[in-house]
XYZ file of C-alpha atoms in Angstrom:
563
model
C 21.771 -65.507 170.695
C 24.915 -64.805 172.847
C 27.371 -67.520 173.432
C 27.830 -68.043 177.181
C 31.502 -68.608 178.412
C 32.145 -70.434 182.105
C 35.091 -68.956 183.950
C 37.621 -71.436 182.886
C 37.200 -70.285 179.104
C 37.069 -66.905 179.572
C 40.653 -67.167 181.368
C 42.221 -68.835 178.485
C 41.284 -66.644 175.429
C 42.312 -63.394 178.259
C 45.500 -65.042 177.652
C 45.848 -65.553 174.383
C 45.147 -61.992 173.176
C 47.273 -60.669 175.220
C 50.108 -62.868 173.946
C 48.973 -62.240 170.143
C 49.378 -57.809 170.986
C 52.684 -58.546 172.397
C 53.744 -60.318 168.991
C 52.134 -57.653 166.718
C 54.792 -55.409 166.937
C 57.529 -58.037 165.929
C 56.149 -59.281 162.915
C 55.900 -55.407 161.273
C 60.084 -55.890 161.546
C 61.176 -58.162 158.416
C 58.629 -56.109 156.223
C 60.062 -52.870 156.987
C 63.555 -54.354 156.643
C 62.382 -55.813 153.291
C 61.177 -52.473 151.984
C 64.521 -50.458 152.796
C 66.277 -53.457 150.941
C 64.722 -53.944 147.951
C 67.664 -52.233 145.609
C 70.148 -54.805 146.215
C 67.684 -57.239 144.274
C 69.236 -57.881 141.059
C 65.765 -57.854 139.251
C 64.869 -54.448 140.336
C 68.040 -53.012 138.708
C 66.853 -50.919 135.928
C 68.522 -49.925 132.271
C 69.226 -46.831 131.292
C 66.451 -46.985 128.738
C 63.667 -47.508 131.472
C 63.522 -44.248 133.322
C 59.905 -44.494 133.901
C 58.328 -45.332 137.842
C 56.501 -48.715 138.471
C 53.012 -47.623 140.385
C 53.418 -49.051 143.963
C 51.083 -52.270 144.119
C 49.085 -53.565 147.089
C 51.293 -55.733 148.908
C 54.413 -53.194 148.397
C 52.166 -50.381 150.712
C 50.594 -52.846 152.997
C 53.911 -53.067 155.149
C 54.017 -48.734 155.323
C 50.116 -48.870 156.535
C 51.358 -51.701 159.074
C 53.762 -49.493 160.106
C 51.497 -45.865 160.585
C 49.157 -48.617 162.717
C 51.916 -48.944 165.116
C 52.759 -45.659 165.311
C 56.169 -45.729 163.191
C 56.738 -43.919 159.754
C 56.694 -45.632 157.169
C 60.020 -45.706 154.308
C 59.008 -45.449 150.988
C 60.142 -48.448 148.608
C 60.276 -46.145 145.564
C 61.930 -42.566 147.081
C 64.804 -42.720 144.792
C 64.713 -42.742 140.735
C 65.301 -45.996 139.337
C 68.728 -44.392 137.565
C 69.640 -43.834 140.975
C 68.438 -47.457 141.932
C 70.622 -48.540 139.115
C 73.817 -46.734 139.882
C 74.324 -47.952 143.080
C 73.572 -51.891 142.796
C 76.232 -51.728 139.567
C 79.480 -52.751 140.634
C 81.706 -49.353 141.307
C 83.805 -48.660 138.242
C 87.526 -47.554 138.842
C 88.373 -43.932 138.708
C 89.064 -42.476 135.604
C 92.748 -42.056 134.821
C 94.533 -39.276 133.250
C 96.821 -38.589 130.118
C 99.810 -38.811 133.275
C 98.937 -42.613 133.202
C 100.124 -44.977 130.729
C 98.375 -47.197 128.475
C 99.028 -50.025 126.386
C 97.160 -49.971 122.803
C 95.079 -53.613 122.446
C 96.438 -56.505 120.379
C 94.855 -55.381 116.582
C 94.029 -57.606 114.260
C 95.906 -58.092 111.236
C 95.034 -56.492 107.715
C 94.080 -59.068 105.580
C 91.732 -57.858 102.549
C 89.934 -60.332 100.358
C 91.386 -58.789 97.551
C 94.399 -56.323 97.056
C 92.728 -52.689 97.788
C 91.996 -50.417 95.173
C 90.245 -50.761 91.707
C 89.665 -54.062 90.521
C 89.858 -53.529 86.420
C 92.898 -53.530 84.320
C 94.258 -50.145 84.763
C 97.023 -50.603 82.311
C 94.220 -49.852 80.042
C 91.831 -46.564 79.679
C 88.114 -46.264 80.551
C 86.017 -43.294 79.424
C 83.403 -42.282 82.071
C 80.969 -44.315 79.813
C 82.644 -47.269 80.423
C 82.722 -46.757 83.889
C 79.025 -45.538 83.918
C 78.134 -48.575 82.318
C 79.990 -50.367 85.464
C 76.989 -49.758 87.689
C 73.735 -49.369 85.146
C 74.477 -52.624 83.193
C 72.403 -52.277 79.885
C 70.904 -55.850 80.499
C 69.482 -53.814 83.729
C 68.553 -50.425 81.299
C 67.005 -53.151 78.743
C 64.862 -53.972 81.683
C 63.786 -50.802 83.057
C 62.683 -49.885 79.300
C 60.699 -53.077 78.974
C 58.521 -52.402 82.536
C 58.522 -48.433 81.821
C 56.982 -49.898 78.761
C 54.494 -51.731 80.776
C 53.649 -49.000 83.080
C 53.063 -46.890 80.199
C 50.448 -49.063 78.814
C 48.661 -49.997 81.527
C 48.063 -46.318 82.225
C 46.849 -45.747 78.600
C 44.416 -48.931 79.510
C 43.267 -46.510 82.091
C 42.188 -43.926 80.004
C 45.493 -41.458 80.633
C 45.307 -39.407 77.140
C 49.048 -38.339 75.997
C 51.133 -39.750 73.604
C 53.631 -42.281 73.862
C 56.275 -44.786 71.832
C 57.733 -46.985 73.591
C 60.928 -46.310 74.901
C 64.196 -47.747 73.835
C 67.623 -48.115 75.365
C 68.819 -45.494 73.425
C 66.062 -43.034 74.926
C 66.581 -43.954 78.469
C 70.491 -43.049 77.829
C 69.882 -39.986 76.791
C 67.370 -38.746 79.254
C 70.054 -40.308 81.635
C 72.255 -37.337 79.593
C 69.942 -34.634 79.758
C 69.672 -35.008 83.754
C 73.220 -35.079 83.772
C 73.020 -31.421 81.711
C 70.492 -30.019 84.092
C 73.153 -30.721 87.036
C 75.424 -28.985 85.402
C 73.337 -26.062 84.034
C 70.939 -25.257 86.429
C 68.115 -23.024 85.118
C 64.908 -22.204 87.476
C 62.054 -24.371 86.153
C 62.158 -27.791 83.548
C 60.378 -25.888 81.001
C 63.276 -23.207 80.706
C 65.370 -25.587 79.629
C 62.968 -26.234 75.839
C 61.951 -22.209 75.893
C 63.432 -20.338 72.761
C 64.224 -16.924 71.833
C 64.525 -16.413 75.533
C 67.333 -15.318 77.479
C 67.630 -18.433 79.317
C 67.369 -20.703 76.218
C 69.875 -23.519 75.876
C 70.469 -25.312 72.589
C 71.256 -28.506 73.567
C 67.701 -30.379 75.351
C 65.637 -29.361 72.405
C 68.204 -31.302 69.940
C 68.264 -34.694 71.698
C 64.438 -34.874 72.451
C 61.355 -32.719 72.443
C 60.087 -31.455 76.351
C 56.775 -33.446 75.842
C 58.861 -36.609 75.340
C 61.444 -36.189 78.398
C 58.739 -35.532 80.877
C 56.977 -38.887 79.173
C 59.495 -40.605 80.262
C 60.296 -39.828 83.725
C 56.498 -39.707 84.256
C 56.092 -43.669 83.407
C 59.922 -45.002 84.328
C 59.258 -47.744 86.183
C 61.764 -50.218 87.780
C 59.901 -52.843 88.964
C 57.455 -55.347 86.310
C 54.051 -54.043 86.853
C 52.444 -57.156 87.338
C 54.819 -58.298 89.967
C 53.948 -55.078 91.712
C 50.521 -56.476 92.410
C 51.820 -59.654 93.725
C 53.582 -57.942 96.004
C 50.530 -55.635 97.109
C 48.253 -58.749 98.055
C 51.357 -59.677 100.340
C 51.135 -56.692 102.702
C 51.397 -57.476 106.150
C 52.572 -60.522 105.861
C 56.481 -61.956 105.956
C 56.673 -62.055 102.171
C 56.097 -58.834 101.734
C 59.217 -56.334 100.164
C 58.416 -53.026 101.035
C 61.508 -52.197 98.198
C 60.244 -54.446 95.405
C 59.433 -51.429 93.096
C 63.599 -50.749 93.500
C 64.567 -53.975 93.678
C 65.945 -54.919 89.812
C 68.211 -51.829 90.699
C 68.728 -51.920 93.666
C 70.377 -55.121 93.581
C 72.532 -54.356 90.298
C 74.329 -50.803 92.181
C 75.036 -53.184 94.927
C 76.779 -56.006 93.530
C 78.695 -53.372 91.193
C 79.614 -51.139 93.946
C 81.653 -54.305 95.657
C 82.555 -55.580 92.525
C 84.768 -53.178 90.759
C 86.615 -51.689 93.977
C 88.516 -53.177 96.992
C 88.724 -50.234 99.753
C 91.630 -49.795 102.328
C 91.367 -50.254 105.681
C 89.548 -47.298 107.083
C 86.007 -47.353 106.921
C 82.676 -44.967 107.802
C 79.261 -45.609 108.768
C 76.843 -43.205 108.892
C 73.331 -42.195 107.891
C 72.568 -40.182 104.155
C 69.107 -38.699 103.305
C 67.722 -38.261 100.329
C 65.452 -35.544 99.634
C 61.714 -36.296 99.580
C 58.426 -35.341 101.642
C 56.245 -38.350 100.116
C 53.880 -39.470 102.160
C 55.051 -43.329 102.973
C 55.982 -45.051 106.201
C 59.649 -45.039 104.787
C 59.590 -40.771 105.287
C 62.303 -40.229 107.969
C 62.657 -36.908 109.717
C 66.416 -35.726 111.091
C 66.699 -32.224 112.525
C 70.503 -32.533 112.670
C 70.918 -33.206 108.580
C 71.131 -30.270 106.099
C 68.522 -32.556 104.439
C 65.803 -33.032 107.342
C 62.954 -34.863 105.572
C 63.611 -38.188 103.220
C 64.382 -41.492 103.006
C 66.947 -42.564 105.522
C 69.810 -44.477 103.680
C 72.828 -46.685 106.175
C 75.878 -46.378 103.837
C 79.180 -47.806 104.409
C 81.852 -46.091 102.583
C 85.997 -46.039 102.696
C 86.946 -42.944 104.290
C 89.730 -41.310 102.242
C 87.669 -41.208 98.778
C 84.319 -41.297 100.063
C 83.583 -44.521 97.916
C 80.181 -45.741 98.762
C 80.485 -49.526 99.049
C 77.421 -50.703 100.373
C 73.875 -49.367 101.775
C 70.694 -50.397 103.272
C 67.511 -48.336 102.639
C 65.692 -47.838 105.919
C 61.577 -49.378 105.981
C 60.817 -48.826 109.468
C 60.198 -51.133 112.001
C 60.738 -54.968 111.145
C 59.948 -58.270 113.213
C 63.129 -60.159 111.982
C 65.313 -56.915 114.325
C 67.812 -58.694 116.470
C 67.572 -58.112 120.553
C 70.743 -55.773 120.276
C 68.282 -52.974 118.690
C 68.603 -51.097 115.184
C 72.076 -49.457 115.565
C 73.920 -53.009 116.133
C 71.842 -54.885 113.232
C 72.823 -51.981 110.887
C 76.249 -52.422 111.245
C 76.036 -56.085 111.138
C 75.042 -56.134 107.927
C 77.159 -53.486 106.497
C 80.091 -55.425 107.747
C 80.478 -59.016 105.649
C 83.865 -60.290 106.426
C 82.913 -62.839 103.534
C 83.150 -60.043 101.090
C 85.710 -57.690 102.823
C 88.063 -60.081 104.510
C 89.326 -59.290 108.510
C 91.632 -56.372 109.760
C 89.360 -53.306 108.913
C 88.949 -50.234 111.102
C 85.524 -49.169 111.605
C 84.547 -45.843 112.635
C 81.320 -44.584 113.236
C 79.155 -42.073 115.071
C 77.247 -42.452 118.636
C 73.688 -43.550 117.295
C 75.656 -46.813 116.400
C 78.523 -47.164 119.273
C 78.015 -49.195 121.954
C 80.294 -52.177 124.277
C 78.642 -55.022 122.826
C 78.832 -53.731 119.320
C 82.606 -53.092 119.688
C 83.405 -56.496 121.700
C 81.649 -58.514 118.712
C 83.357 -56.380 116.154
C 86.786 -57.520 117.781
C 85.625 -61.108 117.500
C 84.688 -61.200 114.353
C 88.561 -59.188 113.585
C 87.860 -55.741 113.151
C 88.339 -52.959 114.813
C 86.106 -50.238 116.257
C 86.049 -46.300 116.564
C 83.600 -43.956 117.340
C 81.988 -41.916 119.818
C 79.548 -43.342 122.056
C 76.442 -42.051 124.675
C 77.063 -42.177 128.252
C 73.398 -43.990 128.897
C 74.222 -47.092 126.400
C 74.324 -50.067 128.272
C 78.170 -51.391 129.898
C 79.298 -47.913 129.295
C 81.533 -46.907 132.358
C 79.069 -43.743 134.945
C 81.719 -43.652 137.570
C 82.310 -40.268 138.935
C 85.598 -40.255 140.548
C 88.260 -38.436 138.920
C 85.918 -37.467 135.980
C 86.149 -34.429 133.669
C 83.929 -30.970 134.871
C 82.963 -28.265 133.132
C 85.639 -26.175 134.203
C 88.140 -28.717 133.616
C 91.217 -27.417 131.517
C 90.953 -27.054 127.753
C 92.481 -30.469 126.733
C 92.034 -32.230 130.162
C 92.237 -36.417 129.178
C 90.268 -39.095 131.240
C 90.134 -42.528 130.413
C 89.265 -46.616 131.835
C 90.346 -49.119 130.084
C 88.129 -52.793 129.833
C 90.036 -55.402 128.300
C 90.403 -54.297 124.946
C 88.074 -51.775 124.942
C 89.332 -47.903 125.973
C 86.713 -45.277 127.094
C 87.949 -41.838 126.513
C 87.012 -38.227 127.617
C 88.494 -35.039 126.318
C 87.926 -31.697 126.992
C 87.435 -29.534 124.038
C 85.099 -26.360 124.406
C 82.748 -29.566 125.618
C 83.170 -33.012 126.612
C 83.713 -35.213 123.929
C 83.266 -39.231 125.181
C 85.083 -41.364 122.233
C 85.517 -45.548 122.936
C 88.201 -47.821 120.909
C 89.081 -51.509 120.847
C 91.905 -50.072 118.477
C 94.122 -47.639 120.119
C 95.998 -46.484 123.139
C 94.134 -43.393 125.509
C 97.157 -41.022 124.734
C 100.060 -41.553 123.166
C 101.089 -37.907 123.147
C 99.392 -36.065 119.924
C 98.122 -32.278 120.159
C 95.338 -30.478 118.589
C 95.602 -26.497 117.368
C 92.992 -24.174 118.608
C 92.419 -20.723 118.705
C 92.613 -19.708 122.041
C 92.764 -15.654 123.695
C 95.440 -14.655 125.094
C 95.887 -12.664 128.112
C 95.909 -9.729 126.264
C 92.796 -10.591 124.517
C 93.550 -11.721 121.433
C 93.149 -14.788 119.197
C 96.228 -17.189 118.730
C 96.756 -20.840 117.748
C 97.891 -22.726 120.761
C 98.345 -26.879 120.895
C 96.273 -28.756 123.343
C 96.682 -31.940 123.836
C 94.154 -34.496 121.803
C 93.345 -38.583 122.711
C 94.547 -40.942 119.956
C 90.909 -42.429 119.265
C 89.767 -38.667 118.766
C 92.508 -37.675 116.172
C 91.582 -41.000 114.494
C 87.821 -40.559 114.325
C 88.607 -37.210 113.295
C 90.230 -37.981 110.662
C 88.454 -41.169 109.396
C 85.095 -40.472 110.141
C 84.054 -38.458 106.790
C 84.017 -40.965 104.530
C 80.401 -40.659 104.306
C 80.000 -37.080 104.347
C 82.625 -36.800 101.316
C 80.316 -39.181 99.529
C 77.569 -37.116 100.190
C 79.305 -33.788 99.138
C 80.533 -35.877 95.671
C 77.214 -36.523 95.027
C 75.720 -32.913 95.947
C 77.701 -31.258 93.633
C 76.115 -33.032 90.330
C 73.208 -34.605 91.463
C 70.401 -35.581 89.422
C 67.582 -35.221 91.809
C 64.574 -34.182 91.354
C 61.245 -33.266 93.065
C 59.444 -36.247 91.766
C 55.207 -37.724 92.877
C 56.682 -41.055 93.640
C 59.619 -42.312 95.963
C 60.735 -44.669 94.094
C 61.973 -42.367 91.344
C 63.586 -40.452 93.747
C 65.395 -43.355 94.747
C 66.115 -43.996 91.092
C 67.958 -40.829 90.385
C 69.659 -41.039 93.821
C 71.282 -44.449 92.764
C 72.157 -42.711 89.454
C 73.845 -40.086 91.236
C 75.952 -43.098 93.134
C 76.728 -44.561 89.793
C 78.493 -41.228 88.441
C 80.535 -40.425 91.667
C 81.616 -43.778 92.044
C 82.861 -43.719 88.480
C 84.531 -40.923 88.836
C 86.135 -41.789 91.475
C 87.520 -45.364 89.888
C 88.710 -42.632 86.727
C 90.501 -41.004 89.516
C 92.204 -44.165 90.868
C 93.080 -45.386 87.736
C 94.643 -42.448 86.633
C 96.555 -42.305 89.403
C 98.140 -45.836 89.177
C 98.442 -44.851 85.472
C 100.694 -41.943 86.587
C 98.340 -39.601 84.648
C 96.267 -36.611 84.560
C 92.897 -37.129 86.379
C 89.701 -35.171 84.717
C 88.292 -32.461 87.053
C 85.051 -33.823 88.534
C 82.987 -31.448 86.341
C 85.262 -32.585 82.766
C 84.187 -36.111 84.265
C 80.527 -35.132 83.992
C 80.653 -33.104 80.751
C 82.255 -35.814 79.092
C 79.563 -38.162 80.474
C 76.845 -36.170 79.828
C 77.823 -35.829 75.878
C 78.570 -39.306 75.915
C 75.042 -40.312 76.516
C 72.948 -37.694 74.452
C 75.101 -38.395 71.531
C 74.313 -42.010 71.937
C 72.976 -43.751 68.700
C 71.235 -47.153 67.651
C 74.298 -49.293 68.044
C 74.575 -53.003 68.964
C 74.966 -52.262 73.009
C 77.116 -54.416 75.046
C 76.142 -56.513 77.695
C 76.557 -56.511 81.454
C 80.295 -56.461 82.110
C 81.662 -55.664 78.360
C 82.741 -52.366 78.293
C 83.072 -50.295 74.968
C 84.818 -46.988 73.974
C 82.970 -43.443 74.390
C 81.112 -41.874 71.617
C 83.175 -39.063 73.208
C 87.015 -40.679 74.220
C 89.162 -39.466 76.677
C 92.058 -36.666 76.061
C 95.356 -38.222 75.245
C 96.685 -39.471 78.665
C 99.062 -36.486 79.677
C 102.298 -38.448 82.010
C 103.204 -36.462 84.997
C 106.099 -34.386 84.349
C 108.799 -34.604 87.625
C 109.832 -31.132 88.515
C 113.198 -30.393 87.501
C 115.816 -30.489 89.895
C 117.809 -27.172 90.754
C 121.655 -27.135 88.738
C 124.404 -27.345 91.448
């Protein structure tokens, strides 16, 4: 039934519609305003890491269909990318300056080692490569490994595995350590060639220090780890006490402690990434496109940059809950670094997967300094525009802004090249020789002018990379079933470039002759095959080499010219 209004009533609500259209308009204002304004809110600045659009929710497009009702066009609150969002609510950077404007290099920590740099043993006295092999695989740590290889062994024979076996001694394990060493240096197509007789590929020596049948016995059933605390450590997947490297551990451990033990480095240091060789299927497999070795386990090594001594290294698991906030690249570095161990004043220098502001600032903190090159989207790194480098920028063209004591550098090579440093100056006048054309055509070395942070990472940067061509040119690896025999012979690999590089340091503060690195591995190599049932030494002793070293030869000065 229809509600009857008298005159009186019908007046009033005439009046107050009226007044309610004429305020409609009005109140569409502030939300409009609001939507145009919504990038100078500091929450809804965006990281470079978050390039991805947030959907537009209900209440954000109620004010544009507010608008369209009153015959206006709505402004979109999310026409711009959020990168763009981002650039423009970050305070403006200062232009970049050129290799015209001075700079002043930062305030640099002192050098002050732990211990004095360089090879902590007696060098007044001689070391064969044994005794430096011995260094790094203690023979407590062998008498281990034979004593759970031993275990392995059995427990497959309890599984009906039909092949024979003795159990294996120390004296065993040091000479297949040998023959592995021999294959490295003889290399010969298959393992079986190396056993075949009256062939043209026979060798004499395998055959003499153990039968084929007996080597592959061996590196079939070498096992690291105690096979019953391997099962332990099974039930604990997936929980926090679970160690996804307890089948390397015993080892593991021991290359560690004797890779900082024995050697002090200088102050130049590398980070950088090593892979070793393996397409096991594990969650530890790491794929890298840009490494001659693409598919393998992903090592973080830390190693001095002019000998390419590898002084510590983390093994890479994947994915962990105790990863700090900063992400992978800053935790990795973290741990490398142990002022505790090294003492304050080193120079770190390391690629862009691990560069970043906060990284380097912390770094400087703690008293060390930092060098690498860095990406352009990490977080505090300077985007400004003005006065930047362009691709047709001179060859050599410098740009650089300076924060406190950290320097952000651009150089113009055949690309850009984007270097940061809490350690040194932007320019302090050095050159670079290229091959350039000439006007006439043709190729001639010409100096451009280079940053200071670029000829330092230049030059410091490769400690890694020499470790990793030390190794490669005597490795022991092998295509192996299970990764953590592949790890084995990768730490045995460490173990023999690392001694050879301690020979090399000795003999140099010995004033004589170093060994070649291949003399290093022969003698090494016969050194362990011809090793017999002796009373072995224990961790730390070290005794003289079933094959000795040549009589030390001094080094002769030149003679000076008569008159």
């Amino acid at each position: 039934m229809r509600r009857l209004l008298n005159v009186e009533r019908a007046v009033q609500l005439f009046f107050e519609l009226d007044g309610a259209e004429e305020d409609a308009e009005p109140e569409s204002e502030p939300e409009s305003e609001d939507s145009d304004g919504e990038v100078d809110d500091p929450a809804c600045v965006l990281d470079e890491e978050r390039e991805k659009e947030e959907p537009p929710t209900s209440t954000q497009s109620a004010p544009r269909r507010s608008a369209q009702r009153n015959g206006r066009c709505g402004v979109p609150t999310r026409s711009r990318s959020p990168l763009a969002q981002a650039e423009e609510t970050r305070p403006r950077s200062e232009p970049w300056k050129t290799a015209e404007d001075a700079d002043t290099a930062p305030a640099v920590s002192r050098f002050q080692p732990r211990r004095s740099p360089g090879v902590q043993l007696e060098t007044l006295s001689s070391y064969s490569p044994k005794d430096l092999f011995l260094l790094f695989f203690a023979t407590d740590t062998v008498r281990t490994i034979c004593s759970n290889t031993n275990k392995k062994a059995a427990e497959k024979k309890q599984l009906g595995c039909k092949y024979q076996w003795t159990d294996v001694e120390m004296e065993d394990l040091y000479k297949c350590f040998g023959l592995l060493a021999y294959m490295s240096l003889v290399s010969l197509p298959s393992l079986q060639d190396y056993w075949r007789q009256n062939h043209i590929l026979s060798v004499p020596l395998p055959a003499k220090v153990m039968s084929r049948d007996r080597f592959r016995s061996i590196l079939w059933n070498i096992h690291l780890s105690d096979p019953e605390e391997d099962v332990e450590n099974e039930r604990k997947k997936g929980t926090p006490g679970y160690d996804k490297l307890f089948r390397v551990r015993p080892l593991y451990d021991e290359i560690l402690s004797a890779c900082q033990a024995y050697y002090h480095p200088r102050r130049e240091l590398a980070v950088d990434e090593r892979m070793v060789a393996t397409k096991a299927k594990t969650g530890m497999t790491q794929y890298m496109k840009d490494k001659p070795t693409k598919w393998g386990r992903k090592l973080f090594v830390l190693a001095e940059s002019c000998s390419g001594y590898t002084l510590r290294f983390k093994i890479y698991t994947g994915k962990t809950n105790t990863a700090s906030e900063h992400g992978l690249s800053y935790d990795v570095v973290m741990n490398l670094i142990q002022p505790s161990c090294l003492g304050t004043g080193y120079h770190i220098y390391m690629d862009n997967f691990y560069s970043s502001p906060k990284l380097f600032m912390d770094l400087a903190k703690m008293k060390f300094g930092a060098c690498g090159t860095y990406r352009e989207s990490r977080r505090g790194c300077p985007r400004g525009r003005a006065n930047a480098l362009t691709k047709k920028s001179e060859r050599g063209s410098v740009r650089w802004i300076r924060e406190g004591p950290l320097v952000f550098v651009k150089w113009m090579d055949t690309r850009e090249v984007s270097v940061c440093s809490t350690i040194h100056s932007a320019f302090s006048g050095e050159t670079a020789q290229r091959r350039v054309k000439d006007r006439a055509g043709r190729w001639a070395a010409r100096e451009i002018p280079c940053s200071t942070p670029i000829m330092a990472y230049k030059k410091n940067m490769g400690g890694v990379d020499l470790s990793d061509q030390l190794i490669q040119y005597y490795s022991t690896h092998r295509k192996t079933a299970r990764w953590y025999k592949t790890v084995m012979l990768h730490f045995l690999d460490i173990a023999t470039t690392n001694a050879f590089i301690l020979h090399r340091e000795i003999s140099s503060a010995r004033q004589v002759q170093a060994m070649t690195h291949k003399d290093f591995m022969v003698s090494w190599c016969v050194s362990c095959v011809a090793w017999t049932r002796q009373v072995f030494p224990r961790a730390g002793e070290l005794i003289m080499s079933l094959c000795p070293l040549t009589q030390p030869q001094v080094l002769a000065q030149k003679p000076q010219r008569a008159g």
